[in-house]
mmCIF file of C-alpha atoms and ligand atoms in Angstrom:
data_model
loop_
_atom_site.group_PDB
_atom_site.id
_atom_site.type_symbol
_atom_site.label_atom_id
_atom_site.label_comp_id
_atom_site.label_asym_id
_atom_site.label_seq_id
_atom_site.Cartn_x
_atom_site.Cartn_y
_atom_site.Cartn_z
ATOM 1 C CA UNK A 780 85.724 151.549 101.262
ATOM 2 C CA UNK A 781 81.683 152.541 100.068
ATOM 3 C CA UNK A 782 83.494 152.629 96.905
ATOM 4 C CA UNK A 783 84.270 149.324 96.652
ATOM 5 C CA UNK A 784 81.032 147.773 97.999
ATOM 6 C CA UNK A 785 78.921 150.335 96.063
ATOM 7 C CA UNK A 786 80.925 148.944 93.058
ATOM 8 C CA UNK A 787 80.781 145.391 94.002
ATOM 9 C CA UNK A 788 77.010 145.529 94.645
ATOM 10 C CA UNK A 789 75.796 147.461 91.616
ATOM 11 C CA UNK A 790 78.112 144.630 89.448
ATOM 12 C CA UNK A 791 75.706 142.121 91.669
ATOM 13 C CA UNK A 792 72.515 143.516 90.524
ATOM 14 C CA UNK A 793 74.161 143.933 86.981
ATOM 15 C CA UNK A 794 74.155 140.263 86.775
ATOM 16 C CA UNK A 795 70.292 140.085 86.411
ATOM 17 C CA UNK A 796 70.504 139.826 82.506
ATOM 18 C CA UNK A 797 66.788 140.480 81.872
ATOM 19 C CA UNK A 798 67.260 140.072 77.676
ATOM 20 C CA UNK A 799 68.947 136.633 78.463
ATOM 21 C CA UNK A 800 66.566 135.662 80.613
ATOM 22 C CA UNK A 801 63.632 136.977 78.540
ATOM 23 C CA UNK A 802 65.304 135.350 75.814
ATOM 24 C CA UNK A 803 65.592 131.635 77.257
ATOM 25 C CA UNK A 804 61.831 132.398 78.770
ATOM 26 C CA UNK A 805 61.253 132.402 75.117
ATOM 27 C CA UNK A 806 63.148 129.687 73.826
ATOM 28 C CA UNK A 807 66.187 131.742 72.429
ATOM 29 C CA UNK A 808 69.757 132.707 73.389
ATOM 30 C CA UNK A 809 69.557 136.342 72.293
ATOM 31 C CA UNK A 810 73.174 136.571 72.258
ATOM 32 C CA UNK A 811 72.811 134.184 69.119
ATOM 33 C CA UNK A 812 70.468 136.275 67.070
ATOM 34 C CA UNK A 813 70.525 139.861 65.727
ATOM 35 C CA UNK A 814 73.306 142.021 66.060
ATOM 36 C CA UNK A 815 74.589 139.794 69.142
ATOM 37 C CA UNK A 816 73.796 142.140 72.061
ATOM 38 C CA UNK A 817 71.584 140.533 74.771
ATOM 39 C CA UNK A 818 70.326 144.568 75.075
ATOM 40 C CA UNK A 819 66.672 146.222 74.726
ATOM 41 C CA UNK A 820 67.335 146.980 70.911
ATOM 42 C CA UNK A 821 67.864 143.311 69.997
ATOM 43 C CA UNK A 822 65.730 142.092 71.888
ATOM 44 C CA UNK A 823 63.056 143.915 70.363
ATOM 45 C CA UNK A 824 64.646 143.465 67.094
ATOM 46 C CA UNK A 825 64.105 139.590 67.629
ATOM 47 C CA UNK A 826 61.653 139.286 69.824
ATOM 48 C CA UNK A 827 59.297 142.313 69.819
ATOM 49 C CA UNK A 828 58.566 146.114 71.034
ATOM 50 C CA UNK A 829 56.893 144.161 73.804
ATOM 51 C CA UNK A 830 60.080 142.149 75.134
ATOM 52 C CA UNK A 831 62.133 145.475 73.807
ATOM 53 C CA UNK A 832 59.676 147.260 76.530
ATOM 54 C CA UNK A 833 60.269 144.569 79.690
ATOM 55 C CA UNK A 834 64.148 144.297 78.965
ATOM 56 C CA UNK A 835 64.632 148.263 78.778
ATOM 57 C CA UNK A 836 62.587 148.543 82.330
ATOM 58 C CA UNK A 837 63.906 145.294 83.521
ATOM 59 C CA UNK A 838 67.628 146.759 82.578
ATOM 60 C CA UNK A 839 66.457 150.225 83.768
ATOM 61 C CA UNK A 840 64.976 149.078 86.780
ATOM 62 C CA UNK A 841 68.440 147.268 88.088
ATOM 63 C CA UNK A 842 70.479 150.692 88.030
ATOM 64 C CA UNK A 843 67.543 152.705 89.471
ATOM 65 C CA UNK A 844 67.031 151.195 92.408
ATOM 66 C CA UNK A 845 70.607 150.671 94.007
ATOM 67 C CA UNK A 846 71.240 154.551 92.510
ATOM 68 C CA UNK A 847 68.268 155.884 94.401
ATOM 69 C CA UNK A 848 69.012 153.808 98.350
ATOM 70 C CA UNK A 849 72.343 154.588 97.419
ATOM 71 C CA UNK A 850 70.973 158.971 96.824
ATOM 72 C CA UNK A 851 68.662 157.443 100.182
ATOM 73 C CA UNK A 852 71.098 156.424 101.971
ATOM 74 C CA UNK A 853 74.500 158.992 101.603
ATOM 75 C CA UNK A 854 72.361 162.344 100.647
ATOM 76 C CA UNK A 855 72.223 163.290 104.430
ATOM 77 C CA UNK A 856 75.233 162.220 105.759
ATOM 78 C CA UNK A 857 77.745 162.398 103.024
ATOM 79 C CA UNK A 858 76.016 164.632 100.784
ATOM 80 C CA UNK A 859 79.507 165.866 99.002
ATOM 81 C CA UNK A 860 80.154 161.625 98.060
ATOM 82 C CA UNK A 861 76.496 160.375 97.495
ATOM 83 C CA UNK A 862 76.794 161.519 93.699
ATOM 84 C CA UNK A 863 80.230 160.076 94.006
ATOM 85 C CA UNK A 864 79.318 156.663 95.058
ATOM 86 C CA UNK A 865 75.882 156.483 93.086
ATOM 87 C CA UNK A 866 78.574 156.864 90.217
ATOM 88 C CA UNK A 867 80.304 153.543 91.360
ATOM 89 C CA UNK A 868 76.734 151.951 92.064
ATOM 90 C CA UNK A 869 75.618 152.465 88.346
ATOM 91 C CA UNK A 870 78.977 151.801 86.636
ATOM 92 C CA UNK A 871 79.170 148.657 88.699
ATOM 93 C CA UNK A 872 75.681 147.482 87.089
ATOM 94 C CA UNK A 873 76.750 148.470 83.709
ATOM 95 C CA UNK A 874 80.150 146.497 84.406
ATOM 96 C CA UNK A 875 78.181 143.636 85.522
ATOM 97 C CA UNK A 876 75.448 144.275 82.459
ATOM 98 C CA UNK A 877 78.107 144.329 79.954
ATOM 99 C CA UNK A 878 80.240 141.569 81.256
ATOM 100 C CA UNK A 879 78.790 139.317 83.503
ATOM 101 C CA UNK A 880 81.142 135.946 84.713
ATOM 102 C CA UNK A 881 78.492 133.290 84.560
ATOM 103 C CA UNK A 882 77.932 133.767 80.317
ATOM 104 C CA UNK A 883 81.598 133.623 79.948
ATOM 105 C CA UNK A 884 81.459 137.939 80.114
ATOM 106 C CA UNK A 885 79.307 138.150 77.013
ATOM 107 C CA UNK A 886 76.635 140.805 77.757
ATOM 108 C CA UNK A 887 75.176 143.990 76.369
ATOM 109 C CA UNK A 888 76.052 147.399 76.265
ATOM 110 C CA UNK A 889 74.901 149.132 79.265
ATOM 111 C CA UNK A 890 72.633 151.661 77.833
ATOM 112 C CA UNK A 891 68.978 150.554 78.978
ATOM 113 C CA UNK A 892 71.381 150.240 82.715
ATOM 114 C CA UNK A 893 72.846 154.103 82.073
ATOM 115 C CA UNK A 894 69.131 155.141 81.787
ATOM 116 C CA UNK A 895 68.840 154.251 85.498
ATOM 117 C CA UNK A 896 71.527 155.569 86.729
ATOM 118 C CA UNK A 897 70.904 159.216 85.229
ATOM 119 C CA UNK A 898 67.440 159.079 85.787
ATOM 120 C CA UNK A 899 68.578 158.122 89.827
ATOM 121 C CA UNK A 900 70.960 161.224 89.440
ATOM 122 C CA UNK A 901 69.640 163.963 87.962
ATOM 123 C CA UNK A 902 66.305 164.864 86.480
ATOM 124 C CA UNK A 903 68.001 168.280 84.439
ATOM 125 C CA UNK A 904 70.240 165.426 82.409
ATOM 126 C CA UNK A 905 67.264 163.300 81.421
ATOM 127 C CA UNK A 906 65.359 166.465 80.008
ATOM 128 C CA UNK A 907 68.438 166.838 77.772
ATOM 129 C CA UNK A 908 69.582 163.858 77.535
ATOM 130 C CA UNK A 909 66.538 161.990 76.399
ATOM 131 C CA UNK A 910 65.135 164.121 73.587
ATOM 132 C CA UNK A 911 69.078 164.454 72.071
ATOM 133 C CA UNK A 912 68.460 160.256 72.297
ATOM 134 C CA UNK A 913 64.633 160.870 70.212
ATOM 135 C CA UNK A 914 66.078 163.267 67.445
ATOM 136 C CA UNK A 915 69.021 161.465 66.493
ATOM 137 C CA UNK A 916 67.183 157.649 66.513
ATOM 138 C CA UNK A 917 64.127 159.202 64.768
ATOM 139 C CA UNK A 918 66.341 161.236 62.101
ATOM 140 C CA UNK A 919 68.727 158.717 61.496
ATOM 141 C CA UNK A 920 66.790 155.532 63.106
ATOM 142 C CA UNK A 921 70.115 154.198 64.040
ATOM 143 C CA UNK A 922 69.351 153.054 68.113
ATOM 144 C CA UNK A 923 73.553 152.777 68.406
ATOM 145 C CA UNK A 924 74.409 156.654 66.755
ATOM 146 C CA UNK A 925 71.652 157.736 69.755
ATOM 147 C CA UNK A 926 73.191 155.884 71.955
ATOM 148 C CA UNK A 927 76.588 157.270 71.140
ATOM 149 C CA UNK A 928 75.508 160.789 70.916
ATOM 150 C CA UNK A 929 73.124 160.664 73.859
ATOM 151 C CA UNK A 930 76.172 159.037 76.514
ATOM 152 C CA UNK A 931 78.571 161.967 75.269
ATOM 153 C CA UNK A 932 75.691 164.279 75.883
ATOM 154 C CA UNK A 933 75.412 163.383 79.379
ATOM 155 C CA UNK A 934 78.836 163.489 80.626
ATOM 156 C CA UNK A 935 79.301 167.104 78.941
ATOM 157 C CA UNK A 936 75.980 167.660 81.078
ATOM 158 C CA UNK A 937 77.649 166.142 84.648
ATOM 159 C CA UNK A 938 80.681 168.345 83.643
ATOM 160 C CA UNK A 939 78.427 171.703 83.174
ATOM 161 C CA UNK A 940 76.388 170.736 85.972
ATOM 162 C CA UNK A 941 79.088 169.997 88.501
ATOM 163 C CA UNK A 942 80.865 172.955 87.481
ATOM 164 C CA UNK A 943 77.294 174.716 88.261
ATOM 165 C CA UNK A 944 77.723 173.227 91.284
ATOM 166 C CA UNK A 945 74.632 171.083 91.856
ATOM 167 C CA UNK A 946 76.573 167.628 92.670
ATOM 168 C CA UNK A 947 77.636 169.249 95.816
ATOM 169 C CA UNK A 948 80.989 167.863 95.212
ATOM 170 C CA UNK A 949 84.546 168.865 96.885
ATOM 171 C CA UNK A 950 87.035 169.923 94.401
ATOM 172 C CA UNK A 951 88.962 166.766 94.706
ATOM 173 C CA UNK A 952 85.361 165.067 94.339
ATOM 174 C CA UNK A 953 84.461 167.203 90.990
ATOM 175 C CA UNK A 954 87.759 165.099 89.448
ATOM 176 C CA UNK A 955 86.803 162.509 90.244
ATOM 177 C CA UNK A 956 83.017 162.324 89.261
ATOM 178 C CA UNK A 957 84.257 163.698 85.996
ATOM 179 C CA UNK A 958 86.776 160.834 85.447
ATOM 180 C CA UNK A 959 83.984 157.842 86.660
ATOM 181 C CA UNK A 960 82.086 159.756 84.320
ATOM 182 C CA UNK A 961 85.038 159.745 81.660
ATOM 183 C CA UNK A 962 85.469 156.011 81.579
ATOM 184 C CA UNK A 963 81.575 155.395 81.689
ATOM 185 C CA UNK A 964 81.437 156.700 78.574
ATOM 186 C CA UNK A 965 84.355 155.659 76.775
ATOM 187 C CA UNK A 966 83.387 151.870 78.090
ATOM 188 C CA UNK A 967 79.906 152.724 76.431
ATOM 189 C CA UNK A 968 81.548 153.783 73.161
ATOM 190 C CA UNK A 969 84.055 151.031 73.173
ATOM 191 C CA UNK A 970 81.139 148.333 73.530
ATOM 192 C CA UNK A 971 79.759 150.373 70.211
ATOM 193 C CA UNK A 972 82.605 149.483 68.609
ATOM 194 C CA UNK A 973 81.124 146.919 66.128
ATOM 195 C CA UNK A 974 78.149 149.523 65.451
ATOM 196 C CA UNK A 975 80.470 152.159 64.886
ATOM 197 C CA UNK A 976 82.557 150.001 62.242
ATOM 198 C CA UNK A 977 78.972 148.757 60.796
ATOM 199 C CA UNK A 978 77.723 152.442 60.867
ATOM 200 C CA UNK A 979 80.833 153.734 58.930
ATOM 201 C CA UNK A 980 80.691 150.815 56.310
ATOM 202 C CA UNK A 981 76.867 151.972 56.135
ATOM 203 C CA UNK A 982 75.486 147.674 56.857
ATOM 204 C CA UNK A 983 74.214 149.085 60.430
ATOM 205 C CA UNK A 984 70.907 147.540 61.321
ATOM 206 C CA UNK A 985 68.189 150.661 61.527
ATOM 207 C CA UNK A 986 65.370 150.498 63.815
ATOM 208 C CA UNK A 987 62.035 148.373 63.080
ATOM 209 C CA UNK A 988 59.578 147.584 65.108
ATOM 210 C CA UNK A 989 59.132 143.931 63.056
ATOM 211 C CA UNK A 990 60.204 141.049 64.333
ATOM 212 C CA UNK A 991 63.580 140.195 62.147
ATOM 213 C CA UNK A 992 63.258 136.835 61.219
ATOM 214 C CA UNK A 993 66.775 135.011 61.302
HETATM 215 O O1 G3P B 1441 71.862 149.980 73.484
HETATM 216 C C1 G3P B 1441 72.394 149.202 72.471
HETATM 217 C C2 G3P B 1441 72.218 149.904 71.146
HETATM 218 O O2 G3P B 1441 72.872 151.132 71.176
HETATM 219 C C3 G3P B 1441 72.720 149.107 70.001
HETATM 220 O O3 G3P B 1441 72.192 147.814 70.024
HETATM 221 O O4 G3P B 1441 71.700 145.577 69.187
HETATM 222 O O5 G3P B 1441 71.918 147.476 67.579
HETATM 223 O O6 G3P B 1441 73.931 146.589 68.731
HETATM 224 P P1 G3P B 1441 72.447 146.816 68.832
#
């Protein structure tokens, strides 16, 4: 049952499409320019660091703070599901991030909204997580190959982790954070999928902090 509404609710605050509405704030449909995405990295590829800035906190933002009343709420009195249904919270955002129903499904790709989550979760992930994100965009300056590396990185850390036992999760529960976990971030890689061709045919757009005039 808190699956479902922690699901339903995170899609809700998903909805809030802060590059979209930047975007229109600003007299474009960032969905139209770039590489498409209505993310932080085209945003600032079309717009600006400065917009790049406001959509990644916006998009951050709208993960963190269901995650954390969700950590609030359940870390008392269900303290073996809380990680368990702050996994539904955030993959309901990035669900309602990636595809949300009133631009025909067309969204972005749920990293900025991941950051949230993971930040809401577990402060040992971000400390790996985030400088594995640094060294592969500043190496390669590709924002997609960190993005790629750095959501594989963080499910082999919530599998170490929970193993470690610091999720305080039931065995039943351990399967099941590792499968939400699973599908977060094979959805991530999936929505990478035009990067990934574009990376591999070597036309992928590196990172600039210009304006790209279209
Ligand atoms: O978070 C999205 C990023 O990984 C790729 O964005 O606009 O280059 O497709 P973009």
């Amino acid at each position: 049952m808190w699956r479902i509404v922690c699901l339903i609710i995170g899609y809700c605050f998903g909805l809030f499409q802060t590059g979209y509405l930047y975007g229109r704030m600003h007299g474009v449909d960032i969905r139209q320019k770039g590489s498409g995405n209505s993310g932080a990295t085209n945003t600032l590829r079309v717009l600006g660091i400065k917009a790049g800035l406001i959509v990644f906190l916006g998009d951050m933002l709208k993960t963190l703070i269901p995650c954390l009343a969700v950590r609030l709420i359940f870390g008392n009195t269900e303290p073996e599901a809380a990680y368990i249904y702050m996994m539904y919270t955030g993959i309901g955002v990035v669900l309602g991030h990636n595809y949300p129903f009133y631009l025909n499904f067309k969204g972005g790709k749920g990293i900025a909204a991941t950051a949230g989550l993971v930040i809401a979760m577990d402060w040992k992930v971000v400390a790996i997580g985030l400088p594995a994100f640094i060294i592969v965009v500043a190496v390669s300056r590709f924002v997609s190959l960190g993005s790629i590396v750095v959501v594989t990185v963080v499910w082999i850390c919530m599998l170490v982790f929970g193993q470690l036992g610091y999720y305080s999760l039931t065995p039943a529960g351990k399967i099941e954070f590792y499968l939400l976990g699973l599908f977060w971030m094979l959805l991530a890689i999936w929505r990478h999928r035009a990067n990934i061709k574009r990376l591999i045919a070597g036309t992928e757009n590196k990172l600039s902090f210009h304006k790209k005039e279209e």
